mmCIF file of C-alpha atoms in Angstrom:
data_model
loop_
_atom_site.group_PDB
_atom_site.id
_atom_site.type_symbol
_atom_site.label_atom_id
_atom_site.label_comp_id
_atom_site.label_asym_id
_atom_site.label_seq_id
_atom_site.Cartn_x
_atom_site.Cartn_y
_atom_site.Cartn_z
ATOM 1 C CA UNK A 1012 -49.699 -55.594 -33.582
ATOM 2 C CA UNK A 1013 -47.129 -53.181 -32.128
ATOM 3 C CA UNK A 1014 -48.338 -50.445 -29.815
ATOM 4 C CA UNK A 1015 -45.983 -47.941 -31.482
ATOM 5 C CA UNK A 1016 -45.084 -48.100 -35.164
ATOM 6 C CA UNK A 1017 -42.260 -45.839 -36.328
ATOM 7 C CA UNK A 1018 -41.825 -45.242 -40.055
ATOM 8 C CA UNK A 1019 -38.289 -44.308 -41.080
ATOM 9 C CA UNK A 1020 -34.771 -45.423 -40.199
ATOM 10 C CA UNK A 1021 -33.026 -42.055 -40.123
ATOM 11 C CA UNK A 1022 -32.140 -39.877 -37.155
ATOM 12 C CA UNK A 1023 -35.714 -38.965 -36.232
ATOM 13 C CA UNK A 1024 -37.049 -42.489 -36.702
ATOM 14 C CA UNK A 1025 -34.321 -44.233 -34.725
ATOM 15 C CA UNK A 1026 -34.552 -41.823 -31.813
ATOM 16 C CA UNK A 1027 -38.357 -41.936 -31.863
ATOM 17 C CA UNK A 1028 -38.176 -45.711 -31.509
ATOM 18 C CA UNK A 1029 -35.568 -45.480 -28.759
ATOM 19 C CA UNK A 1030 -37.506 -42.764 -26.924
ATOM 20 C CA UNK A 1031 -40.667 -44.867 -26.990
ATOM 21 C CA UNK A 1032 -38.790 -48.012 -25.909
ATOM 22 C CA UNK A 1033 -37.356 -46.111 -22.939
ATOM 23 C CA UNK A 1034 -40.876 -45.783 -21.472
ATOM 24 C CA UNK A 1035 -42.724 -48.765 -22.927
ATOM 25 C CA UNK A 1036 -40.038 -51.387 -23.464
ATOM 26 C CA UNK A 1037 -38.756 -52.326 -26.887
ATOM 27 C CA UNK A 1038 -41.149 -55.238 -27.354
ATOM 28 C CA UNK A 1039 -43.988 -52.750 -27.844
ATOM 29 C CA UNK A 1040 -42.183 -50.765 -30.557
ATOM 30 C CA UNK A 1041 -41.558 -51.616 -34.226
ATOM 31 C CA UNK A 1042 -39.544 -49.558 -36.709
ATOM 32 C CA UNK A 1043 -40.123 -49.951 -40.448
ATOM 33 C CA UNK A 1044 -37.225 -49.274 -42.822
ATOM 34 C CA UNK A 1045 -36.286 -50.766 -46.161
ATOM 35 C CA UNK A 1046 -32.592 -50.266 -45.427
ATOM 36 C CA UNK A 1047 -30.448 -52.271 -43.032
ATOM 37 C CA UNK A 1048 -28.487 -49.126 -42.233
ATOM 38 C CA UNK A 1049 -28.964 -45.746 -40.658
ATOM 39 C CA UNK A 1050 -27.369 -43.404 -43.190
ATOM 40 C CA UNK A 1051 -25.362 -40.519 -41.736
ATOM 41 C CA UNK A 1052 -26.898 -38.244 -44.320
ATOM 42 C CA UNK A 1053 -25.270 -34.957 -43.219
ATOM 43 C CA UNK A 1054 -21.882 -36.450 -44.184
ATOM 44 C CA UNK A 1055 -22.705 -37.537 -47.739
ATOM 45 C CA UNK A 1056 -20.934 -34.489 -49.194
ATOM 46 C CA UNK A 1057 -17.634 -35.917 -47.936
ATOM 47 C CA UNK A 1058 -15.262 -38.387 -49.601
ATOM 48 C CA UNK A 1059 -15.872 -42.138 -49.061
ATOM 49 C CA UNK A 1060 -19.638 -41.778 -48.564
ATOM 50 C CA UNK A 1061 -20.057 -45.544 -48.414
ATOM 51 C CA UNK A 1062 -18.584 -45.432 -44.908
ATOM 52 C CA UNK A 1063 -21.230 -42.980 -43.660
ATOM 53 C CA UNK A 1064 -23.704 -45.471 -42.202
ATOM 54 C CA UNK A 1065 -24.253 -47.683 -39.172
ATOM 55 C CA UNK A 1066 -26.258 -50.929 -38.936
ATOM 56 C CA UNK A 1067 -29.738 -50.272 -37.577
ATOM 57 C CA UNK A 1068 -29.788 -53.570 -35.718
ATOM 58 C CA UNK A 1069 -26.813 -52.500 -33.582
ATOM 59 C CA UNK A 1070 -28.960 -49.638 -32.255
ATOM 60 C CA UNK A 1071 -32.419 -51.237 -32.166
ATOM 61 C CA UNK A 1072 -31.726 -54.837 -31.177
ATOM 62 C CA UNK A 1073 -29.992 -54.059 -27.845
ATOM 63 C CA UNK A 1074 -33.076 -52.138 -26.676
ATOM 64 C CA UNK A 1075 -35.524 -54.756 -27.931
ATOM 65 C CA UNK A 1076 -37.072 -52.763 -30.788
ATOM 66 C CA UNK A 1077 -38.131 -54.910 -33.709
ATOM 67 C CA UNK A 1078 -37.126 -53.787 -37.222
ATOM 68 C CA UNK A 1079 -39.467 -54.634 -40.069
ATOM 69 C CA UNK A 1080 -37.548 -54.524 -43.364
ATOM 70 C CA UNK A 1081 -40.007 -53.140 -45.894
ATOM 71 C CA UNK A 1082 -40.975 -50.192 -48.090
ATOM 72 C CA UNK A 1083 -43.969 -48.231 -46.821
ATOM 73 C CA UNK A 1084 -46.417 -47.378 -49.602
ATOM 74 C CA UNK A 1085 -49.491 -46.032 -47.792
ATOM 75 C CA UNK A 1086 -50.892 -44.972 -44.436
ATOM 76 C CA UNK A 1087 -54.568 -45.350 -43.479
ATOM 77 C CA UNK A 1088 -55.091 -43.166 -40.413
ATOM 78 C CA UNK A 1089 -58.767 -44.162 -40.082
ATOM 79 C CA UNK A 1090 -58.147 -47.912 -39.908
ATOM 80 C CA UNK A 1091 -54.736 -47.372 -38.285
ATOM 81 C CA UNK A 1092 -53.039 -49.577 -40.838
ATOM 82 C CA UNK A 1093 -49.849 -49.104 -42.855
ATOM 83 C CA UNK A 1094 -49.288 -50.811 -46.214
ATOM 84 C CA UNK A 1095 -45.794 -52.196 -46.799
ATOM 85 C CA UNK A 1096 -43.985 -54.198 -49.458
ATOM 86 C CA UNK A 1097 -41.285 -56.694 -48.499
ATOM 87 C CA UNK A 1098 -39.653 -59.121 -50.926
ATOM 88 C CA UNK A 1099 -42.282 -58.266 -53.526
ATOM 89 C CA UNK A 1100 -45.238 -59.059 -51.275
ATOM 90 C CA UNK A 1101 -47.711 -56.472 -50.008
ATOM 91 C CA UNK A 1102 -49.075 -56.633 -46.476
ATOM 92 C CA UNK A 1103 -50.428 -54.393 -43.726
ATOM 93 C CA UNK A 1104 -49.202 -53.477 -40.262
ATOM 94 C CA UNK A 1105 -51.515 -52.151 -37.587
ATOM 95 C CA UNK A 1106 -50.683 -49.671 -34.852
ATOM 96 C CA UNK A 1107 -52.068 -47.938 -31.791
ATOM 97 C CA UNK A 1108 -49.818 -44.911 -32.257
ATOM 98 C CA UNK A 1109 -47.778 -43.927 -35.306
ATOM 99 C CA UNK A 1110 -44.657 -41.799 -35.709
ATOM 100 C CA UNK A 1111 -44.072 -40.616 -39.278
ATOM 101 C CA UNK A 1112 -40.340 -39.964 -39.650
ATOM 102 C CA UNK A 1113 -39.665 -40.732 -43.301
ATOM 103 C CA UNK A 1114 -37.585 -37.625 -43.924
ATOM 104 C CA UNK A 1115 -37.302 -35.488 -47.025
ATOM 105 C CA UNK A 1116 -35.905 -35.748 -50.517
ATOM 106 C CA UNK A 1117 -34.227 -33.558 -53.080
ATOM 107 C CA UNK A 1118 -36.451 -32.130 -55.817
ATOM 108 C CA UNK A 1119 -34.673 -32.970 -59.045
ATOM 109 C CA UNK A 1120 -35.431 -30.816 -62.099
ATOM 110 C CA UNK A 1121 -36.866 -32.028 -65.415
ATOM 111 C CA UNK A 1122 -34.561 -29.935 -67.603
ATOM 112 C CA UNK A 1123 -32.890 -31.261 -70.763
ATOM 113 C CA UNK A 1124 -29.965 -33.468 -69.793
ATOM 114 C CA UNK A 1125 -31.137 -33.975 -66.201
ATOM 115 C CA UNK A 1126 -29.834 -37.552 -66.391
ATOM 116 C CA UNK A 1127 -26.293 -36.143 -66.181
ATOM 117 C CA UNK A 1128 -26.954 -34.502 -62.817
ATOM 118 C CA UNK A 1129 -25.414 -35.873 -59.625
ATOM 119 C CA UNK A 1130 -26.549 -35.263 -56.056
ATOM 120 C CA UNK A 1131 -25.707 -36.234 -52.482
ATOM 121 C CA UNK A 1132 -29.272 -36.724 -51.274
ATOM 122 C CA UNK A 1133 -29.042 -40.493 -50.768
ATOM 123 C CA UNK A 1134 -26.277 -42.947 -50.009
ATOM 124 C CA UNK A 1135 -26.545 -44.483 -53.477
ATOM 125 C CA UNK A 1136 -26.330 -41.118 -55.244
ATOM 126 C CA UNK A 1137 -23.376 -39.998 -53.111
ATOM 127 C CA UNK A 1138 -21.549 -43.258 -53.864
ATOM 128 C CA UNK A 1139 -22.279 -42.774 -57.579
ATOM 129 C CA UNK A 1140 -20.811 -39.257 -57.452
ATOM 130 C CA UNK A 1141 -17.714 -40.542 -55.678
ATOM 131 C CA UNK A 1142 -17.207 -43.225 -58.344
ATOM 132 C CA UNK A 1143 -17.709 -40.610 -61.070
ATOM 133 C CA UNK A 1144 -15.082 -38.320 -59.526
ATOM 134 C CA UNK A 1145 -12.512 -41.122 -59.312
ATOM 135 C CA UNK A 1146 -13.093 -41.956 -62.987
ATOM 136 C CA UNK A 1147 -12.326 -38.390 -64.129
ATOM 137 C CA UNK A 1148 -8.582 -38.968 -64.755
ATOM 138 C CA UNK A 1149 -9.593 -41.252 -67.645
ATOM 139 C CA UNK A 1150 -11.771 -38.545 -69.234
ATOM 140 C CA UNK A 1151 -10.314 -36.531 -72.139
ATOM 141 C CA UNK A 1152 -10.740 -32.898 -73.009
ATOM 142 C CA UNK A 1153 -11.676 -29.563 -71.503
ATOM 143 C CA UNK A 1154 -13.527 -29.397 -68.185
ATOM 144 C CA UNK A 1155 -12.352 -32.785 -66.943
ATOM 145 C CA UNK A 1156 -11.802 -31.477 -63.400
ATOM 146 C CA UNK A 1157 -14.436 -28.733 -63.483
ATOM 147 C CA UNK A 1158 -17.481 -29.149 -61.263
ATOM 148 C CA UNK A 1159 -20.636 -27.034 -61.312
ATOM 149 C CA UNK A 1160 -22.684 -27.040 -58.102
ATOM 150 C CA UNK A 1161 -26.252 -25.807 -58.507
ATOM 151 C CA UNK A 1162 -27.633 -24.157 -55.379
ATOM 152 C CA UNK A 1163 -25.590 -22.120 -52.920
ATOM 153 C CA UNK A 1164 -27.571 -23.032 -49.821
ATOM 154 C CA UNK A 1165 -26.248 -25.067 -46.904
ATOM 155 C CA UNK A 1166 -25.775 -28.301 -48.862
ATOM 156 C CA UNK A 1167 -24.460 -26.607 -51.988
ATOM 157 C CA UNK A 1168 -21.837 -24.699 -50.018
ATOM 158 C CA UNK A 1169 -20.615 -27.823 -48.247
ATOM 159 C CA UNK A 1170 -20.528 -29.784 -51.500
ATOM 160 C CA UNK A 1171 -18.663 -27.049 -53.417
ATOM 161 C CA UNK A 1172 -16.041 -26.342 -50.762
ATOM 162 C CA UNK A 1173 -15.394 -30.041 -50.194
ATOM 163 C CA UNK A 1174 -15.184 -30.750 -53.938
ATOM 164 C CA UNK A 1175 -12.164 -28.471 -54.250
ATOM 165 C CA UNK A 1176 -10.080 -30.751 -52.039
ATOM 166 C CA UNK A 1177 -11.557 -33.957 -53.438
ATOM 167 C CA UNK A 1178 -10.822 -32.945 -57.030
ATOM 168 C CA UNK A 1179 -7.324 -31.780 -56.184
ATOM 169 C CA UNK A 1180 -6.562 -35.133 -54.568
ATOM 170 C CA UNK A 1181 -7.932 -37.030 -57.568
ATOM 171 C CA UNK A 1182 -6.312 -34.865 -60.252
ATOM 172 C CA UNK A 1183 -2.970 -34.410 -58.532
ATOM 173 C CA UNK A 1184 -2.843 -30.907 -60.005
ATOM 174 C CA UNK A 1185 -4.626 -28.037 -58.263
ATOM 175 C CA UNK A 1186 -4.285 -25.849 -61.354
ATOM 176 C CA UNK A 1187 -6.676 -28.111 -63.296
ATOM 177 C CA UNK A 1188 -9.426 -27.905 -60.674
ATOM 178 C CA UNK A 1189 -12.307 -25.474 -61.154
ATOM 179 C CA UNK A 1190 -15.460 -25.355 -59.015
ATOM 180 C CA UNK A 1191 -18.372 -23.085 -59.949
ATOM 181 C CA UNK A 1192 -21.377 -22.273 -57.734
ATOM 182 C CA UNK A 1193 -24.628 -21.369 -59.485
ATOM 183 C CA UNK A 1194 -27.378 -19.740 -57.417
ATOM 184 C CA UNK A 1195 -30.743 -18.376 -58.550
ATOM 185 C CA UNK A 1196 -30.843 -15.817 -55.699
ATOM 186 C CA UNK A 1197 -28.707 -12.672 -55.772
ATOM 187 C CA UNK A 1198 -26.741 -13.730 -52.687
ATOM 188 C CA UNK A 1199 -24.749 -16.720 -51.473
ATOM 189 C CA UNK A 1200 -26.506 -18.762 -48.780
ATOM 190 C CA UNK A 1201 -29.852 -16.956 -49.060
ATOM 191 C CA UNK A 1202 -31.530 -18.968 -46.285
ATOM 192 C CA UNK A 1203 -28.530 -18.494 -43.989
ATOM 193 C CA UNK A 1204 -28.937 -14.731 -43.962
ATOM 194 C CA UNK A 1205 -26.300 -11.992 -43.901
ATOM 195 C CA UNK A 1206 -24.620 -13.007 -40.626
ATOM 196 C CA UNK A 1207 -22.287 -15.761 -41.847
ATOM 197 C CA UNK A 1208 -22.029 -14.444 -45.420
ATOM 198 C CA UNK A 1209 -18.697 -12.580 -45.028
ATOM 199 C CA UNK A 1210 -17.039 -15.709 -43.603
ATOM 200 C CA UNK A 1211 -18.523 -17.845 -46.382
ATOM 201 C CA UNK A 1212 -17.468 -15.408 -49.098
ATOM 202 C CA UNK A 1213 -13.932 -15.260 -47.712
ATOM 203 C CA UNK A 1214 -13.748 -19.066 -47.744
ATOM 204 C CA UNK A 1215 -14.988 -19.248 -51.341
ATOM 205 C CA UNK A 1216 -12.369 -16.680 -52.356
ATOM 206 C CA UNK A 1217 -9.635 -18.605 -50.539
ATOM 207 C CA UNK A 1218 -10.593 -21.815 -52.340
ATOM 208 C CA UNK A 1219 -10.963 -20.098 -55.717
ATOM 209 C CA UNK A 1220 -14.623 -21.032 -56.134
ATOM 210 C CA UNK A 1221 -16.378 -19.014 -58.845
ATOM 211 C CA UNK A 1222 -19.930 -17.757 -58.430
ATOM 212 C CA UNK A 1223 -22.759 -17.190 -60.902
ATOM 213 C CA UNK A 1224 -25.549 -15.463 -58.949
ATOM 214 C CA UNK A 1225 -29.022 -14.666 -60.223
ATOM 215 C CA UNK A 1226 -28.781 -17.590 -62.634
ATOM 216 C CA UNK A 1227 -29.571 -21.264 -62.864
ATOM 217 C CA UNK A 1228 -28.835 -24.190 -65.164
ATOM 218 C CA UNK A 1229 -31.073 -24.512 -68.225
ATOM 219 C CA UNK A 1230 -29.446 -27.472 -69.978
ATOM 220 C CA UNK A 1231 -26.932 -30.178 -69.065
ATOM 221 C CA UNK A 1232 -24.771 -32.119 -71.477
ATOM 222 C CA UNK A 1233 -22.145 -34.766 -70.879
ATOM 223 C CA UNK A 1234 -19.389 -32.194 -71.336
ATOM 224 C CA UNK A 1235 -20.922 -29.057 -69.843
ATOM 225 C CA UNK A 1236 -23.870 -26.890 -68.835
ATOM 226 C CA UNK A 1237 -25.718 -23.903 -70.278
ATOM 227 C CA UNK A 1238 -26.822 -21.280 -67.721
ATOM 228 C CA UNK A 1239 -29.951 -19.143 -67.914
ATOM 229 C CA UNK A 1240 -27.803 -16.078 -68.665
ATOM 230 C CA UNK A 1241 -26.337 -17.810 -71.716
ATOM 231 C CA UNK A 1242 -23.020 -18.787 -70.142
ATOM 232 C CA UNK A 1243 -21.537 -22.106 -71.267
ATOM 233 C CA UNK A 1244 -19.327 -23.944 -68.753
ATOM 234 C CA UNK A 1245 -17.322 -26.949 -69.907
ATOM 235 C CA UNK A 1246 -17.631 -29.414 -67.019
ATOM 236 C CA UNK A 1247 -17.750 -33.161 -66.500
ATOM 237 C CA UNK A 1248 -19.445 -32.908 -63.091
ATOM 238 C CA UNK A 1249 -22.716 -31.170 -62.238
ATOM 239 C CA UNK A 1250 -24.162 -31.546 -58.744
ATOM 240 C CA UNK A 1251 -27.740 -30.471 -58.046
ATOM 241 C CA UNK A 1252 -28.524 -29.350 -54.467
ATOM 242 C CA UNK A 1253 -31.472 -26.954 -54.934
ATOM 243 C CA UNK A 1254 -34.895 -27.679 -53.446
ATOM 244 C CA UNK A 1255 -36.263 -30.165 -50.925
ATOM 245 C CA UNK A 1256 -39.673 -31.715 -50.246
ATOM 246 C CA UNK A 1257 -40.970 -33.743 -47.336
ATOM 247 C CA UNK A 1258 -41.463 -37.473 -47.872
ATOM 248 C CA UNK A 1259 -44.398 -38.301 -50.203
ATOM 249 C CA UNK A 1260 -45.923 -40.362 -47.367
ATOM 250 C CA UNK A 1261 -46.995 -37.120 -45.724
ATOM 251 C CA UNK A 1262 -49.666 -36.889 -48.431
ATOM 252 C CA UNK A 1263 -51.342 -40.013 -47.032
ATOM 253 C CA UNK A 1264 -51.942 -38.266 -43.715
ATOM 254 C CA UNK A 1265 -54.787 -35.719 -43.648
ATOM 255 C CA UNK A 1266 -53.645 -32.439 -42.184
ATOM 256 C CA UNK A 1267 -52.178 -29.049 -42.912
ATOM 257 C CA UNK A 1268 -48.769 -28.805 -44.572
ATOM 258 C CA UNK A 1269 -46.130 -26.150 -44.997
ATOM 259 C CA UNK A 1270 -44.596 -25.037 -48.299
ATOM 260 C CA UNK A 1271 -42.277 -28.085 -48.497
ATOM 261 C CA UNK A 1272 -44.990 -30.574 -47.563
ATOM 262 C CA UNK A 1273 -44.199 -31.081 -43.881
ATOM 263 C CA UNK A 1274 -47.146 -31.903 -41.622
ATOM 264 C CA UNK A 1275 -48.064 -29.194 -39.152
ATOM 265 C CA UNK A 1276 -47.904 -30.452 -35.570
ATOM 266 C CA UNK A 1277 -48.811 -29.079 -32.168
ATOM 267 C CA UNK A 1278 -46.261 -28.516 -29.439
ATOM 268 C CA UNK A 1279 -46.413 -32.225 -28.510
ATOM 269 C CA UNK A 1280 -45.592 -33.272 -32.107
ATOM 270 C CA UNK A 1281 -49.075 -34.616 -32.745
ATOM 271 C CA UNK A 1282 -50.235 -34.053 -36.318
ATOM 272 C CA UNK A 1283 -53.029 -31.536 -36.015
ATOM 273 C CA UNK A 1284 -56.451 -33.040 -36.545
ATOM 274 C CA UNK A 1285 -55.253 -36.662 -36.869
ATOM 275 C CA UNK A 1286 -55.729 -38.929 -33.862
ATOM 276 C CA UNK A 1287 -52.821 -41.179 -32.915
ATOM 277 C CA UNK A 1288 -50.291 -39.819 -35.432
ATOM 278 C CA UNK A 1289 -47.091 -37.960 -34.553
ATOM 279 C CA UNK A 1290 -44.456 -36.526 -36.892
ATOM 280 C CA UNK A 1291 -40.720 -36.078 -36.378
ATOM 281 C CA UNK A 1292 -37.706 -34.996 -38.392
ATOM 282 C CA UNK A 1293 -38.150 -33.582 -41.884
ATOM 283 C CA UNK A 1294 -41.821 -34.627 -42.033
ATOM 284 C CA UNK A 1295 -42.717 -32.305 -39.141
ATOM 285 C CA UNK A 1296 -43.441 -28.581 -39.302
ATOM 286 C CA UNK A 1297 -43.243 -28.303 -35.528
ATOM 287 C CA UNK A 1298 -43.058 -25.122 -33.464
ATOM 288 C CA UNK A 1299 -39.522 -24.406 -32.254
ATOM 289 C CA UNK A 1300 -40.712 -21.432 -30.211
ATOM 290 C CA UNK A 1301 -43.475 -18.836 -30.347
ATOM 291 C CA UNK A 1302 -42.342 -17.424 -33.707
ATOM 292 C CA UNK A 1303 -40.221 -20.070 -35.457
ATOM 293 C CA UNK A 1304 -40.757 -23.502 -36.974
ATOM 294 C CA UNK A 1305 -38.083 -26.196 -36.825
ATOM 295 C CA UNK A 1306 -35.617 -26.437 -39.672
ATOM 296 C CA UNK A 1307 -35.284 -29.589 -41.831
ATOM 297 C CA UNK A 1308 -31.918 -30.307 -40.218
ATOM 298 C CA UNK A 1309 -30.073 -33.036 -38.358
ATOM 299 C CA UNK A 1310 -30.009 -30.894 -35.214
ATOM 300 C CA UNK A 1311 -33.777 -30.721 -35.031
ATOM 301 C CA UNK A 1312 -34.343 -34.285 -36.265
ATOM 302 C CA UNK A 1313 -32.448 -35.723 -33.307
ATOM 303 C CA UNK A 1314 -34.418 -33.685 -30.797
ATOM 304 C CA UNK A 1315 -37.759 -34.189 -32.532
ATOM 305 C CA UNK A 1316 -37.216 -37.946 -32.492
ATOM 306 C CA UNK A 1317 -36.536 -38.098 -28.773
ATOM 307 C CA UNK A 1318 -39.549 -35.935 -27.957
ATOM 308 C CA UNK A 1319 -41.884 -37.766 -30.334
ATOM 309 C CA UNK A 1320 -40.814 -41.125 -28.922
ATOM 310 C CA UNK A 1321 -41.411 -39.979 -25.364
ATOM 311 C CA UNK A 1322 -44.784 -38.436 -26.142
ATOM 312 C CA UNK A 1323 -46.144 -41.300 -28.192
ATOM 313 C CA UNK A 1324 -45.341 -43.654 -25.313
ATOM 314 C CA UNK A 1325 -46.689 -41.237 -22.714
ATOM 315 C CA UNK A 1326 -49.902 -41.002 -24.742
ATOM 316 C CA UNK A 1327 -50.364 -44.768 -24.510
ATOM 317 C CA UNK A 1328 -49.514 -44.827 -20.820
ATOM 318 C CA UNK A 1329 -51.884 -41.997 -19.979
ATOM 319 C CA UNK A 1330 -49.202 -39.771 -18.482
ATOM 320 C CA UNK A 1331 -48.607 -36.083 -19.320
ATOM 321 C CA UNK A 1332 -47.029 -35.277 -22.650
ATOM 322 C CA UNK A 1333 -44.021 -32.950 -22.800
ATOM 323 C CA UNK A 1334 -43.957 -29.855 -25.048
ATOM 324 C CA UNK A 1335 -41.161 -29.861 -27.602
ATOM 325 C CA UNK A 1336 -38.455 -27.457 -26.445
ATOM 326 C CA UNK A 1337 -35.371 -27.672 -28.677
ATOM 327 C CA UNK A 1338 -31.862 -26.578 -27.796
ATOM 328 C CA UNK A 1339 -30.934 -23.117 -29.100
ATOM 329 C CA UNK A 1340 -30.592 -23.164 -32.877
ATOM 330 C CA UNK A 1341 -27.019 -23.430 -34.193
ATOM 331 C CA UNK A 1342 -25.596 -23.434 -37.724
ATOM 332 C CA UNK A 1343 -22.344 -25.344 -38.266
ATOM 333 C CA UNK A 1344 -21.276 -25.067 -41.908
ATOM 334 C CA UNK A 1345 -18.274 -26.937 -43.319
ATOM 335 C CA UNK A 1346 -16.133 -24.912 -45.727
ATOM 336 C CA UNK A 1347 -13.661 -27.579 -46.817
ATOM 337 C CA UNK A 1348 -9.995 -26.708 -46.539
ATOM 338 C CA UNK A 1349 -10.984 -23.115 -45.661
ATOM 339 C CA UNK A 1350 -12.342 -24.232 -42.283
ATOM 340 C CA UNK A 1351 -15.947 -23.746 -41.196
ATOM 341 C CA UNK A 1352 -18.297 -21.211 -39.656
ATOM 342 C CA UNK A 1353 -20.661 -21.572 -36.709
ATOM 343 C CA UNK A 1354 -23.527 -19.203 -35.956
ATOM 344 C CA UNK A 1355 -26.086 -19.051 -33.184
ATOM 345 C CA UNK A 1356 -29.756 -18.176 -33.006
ATOM 346 C CA UNK A 1357 -32.342 -17.483 -35.656
ATOM 347 C CA UNK A 1358 -30.446 -14.334 -36.627
ATOM 348 C CA UNK A 1359 -27.379 -16.557 -37.175
ATOM 349 C CA UNK A 1360 -24.883 -14.447 -35.308
ATOM 350 C CA UNK A 1361 -21.391 -15.745 -36.120
ATOM 351 C CA UNK A 1362 -19.736 -17.466 -33.194
ATOM 352 C CA UNK A 1363 -16.569 -19.068 -34.591
ATOM 353 C CA UNK A 1364 -14.793 -19.318 -37.931
ATOM 354 C CA UNK A 1365 -11.739 -21.005 -39.435
ATOM 355 C CA UNK A 1366 -9.912 -23.788 -37.590
ATOM 356 C CA UNK A 1367 -11.926 -23.413 -34.366
ATOM 357 C CA UNK A 1368 -15.204 -23.809 -36.222
ATOM 358 C CA UNK A 1369 -13.733 -26.699 -38.233
ATOM 359 C CA UNK A 1370 -12.910 -28.563 -35.029
ATOM 360 C CA UNK A 1371 -16.518 -28.125 -33.909
ATOM 361 C CA UNK A 1372 -17.833 -29.335 -37.269
ATOM 362 C CA UNK A 1373 -15.614 -32.428 -37.122
ATOM 363 C CA UNK A 1374 -16.887 -33.163 -33.631
ATOM 364 C CA UNK A 1375 -20.460 -32.871 -34.862
ATOM 365 C CA UNK A 1376 -19.830 -35.060 -37.915
ATOM 366 C CA UNK A 1377 -17.800 -37.803 -36.256
ATOM 367 C CA UNK A 1378 -19.248 -37.965 -32.738
ATOM 368 C CA UNK A 1379 -22.379 -35.990 -31.928
ATOM 369 C CA UNK A 1380 -24.719 -37.277 -34.627
ATOM 370 C CA UNK A 1381 -23.746 -40.947 -34.278
ATOM 371 C CA UNK A 1382 -25.855 -43.187 -32.039
ATOM 372 C CA UNK A 1383 -24.210 -45.525 -29.506
ATOM 373 C CA UNK A 1384 -23.902 -49.105 -30.759
ATOM 374 C CA UNK A 1385 -24.486 -52.395 -28.902
ATOM 375 C CA UNK A 1386 -24.968 -50.638 -25.545
ATOM 376 C CA UNK A 1387 -28.581 -50.707 -24.357
ATOM 377 C CA UNK A 1388 -27.957 -48.591 -21.279
ATOM 378 C CA UNK A 1389 -26.241 -45.793 -23.203
ATOM 379 C CA UNK A 1390 -28.740 -45.903 -26.077
ATOM 380 C CA UNK A 1391 -31.658 -45.514 -23.680
ATOM 381 C CA UNK A 1392 -29.838 -42.809 -21.727
ATOM 382 C CA UNK A 1393 -29.312 -40.842 -24.938
ATOM 383 C CA UNK A 1394 -32.971 -41.429 -25.894
ATOM 384 C CA UNK A 1395 -34.102 -39.286 -22.946
ATOM 385 C CA UNK A 1396 -35.483 -36.021 -24.358
ATOM 386 C CA UNK A 1397 -33.895 -34.183 -21.416
ATOM 387 C CA UNK A 1398 -30.355 -35.131 -22.505
ATOM 388 C CA UNK A 1399 -28.738 -32.303 -24.462
ATOM 389 C CA UNK A 1400 -27.909 -33.154 -28.051
ATOM 390 C CA UNK A 1401 -25.239 -30.480 -28.368
ATOM 391 C CA UNK A 1402 -21.490 -31.282 -28.526
ATOM 392 C CA UNK A 1403 -19.681 -31.099 -25.201
ATOM 393 C CA UNK A 1404 -16.903 -28.835 -26.566
ATOM 394 C CA UNK A 1405 -17.026 -25.212 -25.460
ATOM 395 C CA UNK A 1406 -16.157 -24.080 -29.008
#
């Protein structure tokens, strides 16, 4: 039985395992993931999504962490046992301490025609969208290169702005390309606040992206969508980005939850009221400071993982736990060929826009969020919660 069992092979899970191995040694840590790969999920809105992954074993094996390839179906926090299914067979894994880092998932609607919706929530769905886009030149009729993106939040904005360039490349004719953003709220980027909105609006105008605000999709057909205000849009591509919920496994852990199902933790990332269980990444509603809770974001997942890994090991070793103290909050939003925008703090004060912000976003996407591979010393160095997770550029 492993001393530390980590559930989840994403950013938070991998860095929880590495953080624990840094103190305990990898032989006392096991990570459970059904996938052989760590998916670079923040990049799934881009072209060639199949490339956005790294083999888990090239991160875990060098530091001695065992990977158990299985689906987790239940957690028993009283018996300290986890139920898993591997190759069709059910079994249990015990633990002394548990880190729940199984992420979040998109909430897909049950509207008529929902089967025609695409998304970029998982690697498989992003690959399916990419294949669909490349098949569009063989489609006849109106709306062949029209895409409707539902939800103008962070993901929806990145999807819509990137789709303009992707569709232009595929069609070979920019005049045929039409991208439409549909948002239920009265403003673009409602959760991003007013700070970055002028830069976002300018980018949407530059790219020619249409907006339908205060509306949503009521019905999807193979050749178009009907909006709640009665508008019909002929379109072959509809991408849903609205709504997220924490992993269903959070329901197996007794404890308080926030509005998206994340488990409420204390400042050490222990699930309140549950002995021996920690949460990290999108399963954790952890305090970022005295007045804010962490965002379900890559930035916080990386830091939560490192802290959870350290604290779960420290708990076993009987040494002081460390309060979670994240780096200052930063938004870095890709805006396709119109550049990007970065903003700082919970008020999201704009820091950079255009090409400068785009360079920062590319650094984040291609360097910062990737773990070192095949290098135990560097992996363990980066697993230290005291190492800054921010890019080294001054931009």
